[in-house]
Amino acid sequence: MRVGVVGAGGIAVPHVRAWHELGAEVVVHSRRPPTEFAERHRTAVAADLTELLATSDLVDVCSPTDTHDEVVQAALAAGRPVVCEKPLARTSRRAQSLVDAARQAGVPLLPAHVVRWFPAHEALHARLVAGSLGVVDRARFTRQVQAPPEGSWFHDVERSGGVVLDLMLHDLDQALWHFGPVRDVTARALGTAGQAVRAVLAHDSGTTSTVEATWGPAGTPFATTFEVTGSRGTARHDSMAGPAGGDAAGGGEDPYLRQARELLDTVLTGAPARVTAADGVAAVALAERVLQALGT
């Protein structure tokens, strides 16, 4: 298996490590020559996207959000299965066009929503499916990380969707996974910089989810929490209270590795996907509703 990774930024690192762990060869292409990245992470370099597509069995898209549409369309046209880092696209319309293209090409398109493989979130979902929490009335998810560097493309909302599409999307997907479709959305900015947002989601199931995402100042540690309250009990999680590494260390094996293994199994055997292309569209569509509620 040869995996072509498009993009050489921070999120490409755990993807490349996972593919190596699974025994794949990796070739990388990015708009800036990824020479240093390739040397550090033991990958080959493709001169352009055409070369990468011609020499890869599977394409893993880790490039900036606003490039996903073009790269995924090219990979699907070349008949290559695609793993695409979240969000699937900058808008739900573009995301749906990728789903349609994948269906027409008969090629797998798999969004990489890695939080579904984080042990605490996986265990929560299992409890909800089993009904051990009873009827869930309310849930709260928080997620924080140090803000991207000034001048980064992440701060261009038209390109990235800002903190909502970049960071909050993880927990919007969690809310959809656990509690189903959302009827109403309200949202407000926390502070004046537009780097912290709270959204309240009223689900058709009767659950109300509150989701908060923060790009914090320099030195802000990565941290996530959730609290889910049902008629039979409450489930809580705080990544800062667990072992070093928080969520990723809690279950032993790296969630990115578990994600890659399962996605590869789907590509090779047709096994059901934990995250479908339709899930990718739904998460982007919900993020758009949050942005609309913010007036962004």
Coordinates of N, CA and C in Angstrom, one line a residue, residues 1 31 54 57-61 87 120 135 165 175-177 179 196 198 207 213 217 224 226-227 250 256 259 274 288:
M1 N 0.9 -1.2 0.0 CA 0.0 0.0 0.0 C 0.9 1.2 0.0
R31 N 2.0 22.5 -1.5 CA 2.3 23.6 -2.4 C 3.7 24.2 -2.1
A54 N -0.7 9.5 -9.5 CA -0.3 8.4 -10.3 C 0.4 7.3 -9.6
D57 N -1.9 4.5 -3.9 CA -3.1 3.6 -3.9 C -4.2 4.2 -3.2
L58 N -3.9 5.1 -2.3 CA -4.9 5.8 -1.4 C -4.4 7.2 -1.2
V59 N -5.3 8.2 -1.2 CA -4.9 9.6 -1.0 C -5.5 10.1 0.4
D60 N -4.6 10.7 1.2 CA -5.0 11.3 2.5 C -4.8 12.8 2.4
V61 N -5.9 13.5 2.5 CA -5.9 15.0 2.3 C -5.8 15.7 3.6
P87 N -12.5 19.7 8.3 CA -13.8 19.4 7.7 C -13.7 18.9 6.3
A120 N -12.4 8.0 25.6 CA -13.5 8.5 26.4 C -14.8 8.7 25.6
V135 N -32.6 8.4 29.6 CA -33.0 9.5 28.7 C -32.1 10.7 29.0
L165 N -15.3 26.0 12.5 CA -15.1 24.9 11.5 C -13.8 24.1 11.8
A175 N -21.9 15.6 19.0 CA -23.3 15.9 19.4 C -24.2 15.1 18.4
L176 N -23.9 15.2 17.1 CA -24.7 14.5 16.1 C -24.6 13.0 16.3
W177 N -23.4 12.5 16.5 CA -23.2 11.1 16.7 C -24.0 10.5 17.9
F179 N -26.5 12.2 19.7 CA -27.9 12.6 20.0 C -28.7 12.8 18.8
A196 N -13.4 32.4 20.7 CA -14.1 31.5 21.6 C -15.6 31.6 21.3
R198 N -19.6 29.7 22.0 CA -20.5 28.8 22.6 C -21.8 28.6 21.7
T207 N -32.6 16.1 23.6 CA -31.4 16.5 24.3 C -31.0 17.9 23.9
A213 N -15.9 26.1 22.1 CA -14.6 25.9 21.5 C -13.8 27.2 21.7
P217 N -4.8 32.0 24.3 CA -3.6 32.7 24.2 C -2.4 31.7 24.2
T224 N -10.0 18.9 26.7 CA -11.4 18.6 26.3 C -12.1 18.1 27.6
F226 N -16.3 16.7 28.7 CA -17.8 16.5 28.5 C -18.5 16.1 29.8
E227 N -19.8 16.5 29.8 CA -20.6 16.0 30.9 C -22.0 15.8 30.3
G250 N -5.3 7.7 27.1 CA -6.2 7.0 28.0 C -6.5 5.6 27.6
Y256 N -5.2 8.1 16.2 CA -4.9 8.3 14.8 C -4.6 7.0 14.1
Q259 N -7.8 5.0 13.9 CA -8.6 5.5 12.8 C -8.1 5.1 11.5
R274 N -17.1 3.9 10.4 CA -17.6 4.5 11.6 C -18.0 6.0 11.3
E288 N -22.0 25.4 9.8 CA -22.5 26.6 9.1 C -23.7 27.3 9.8

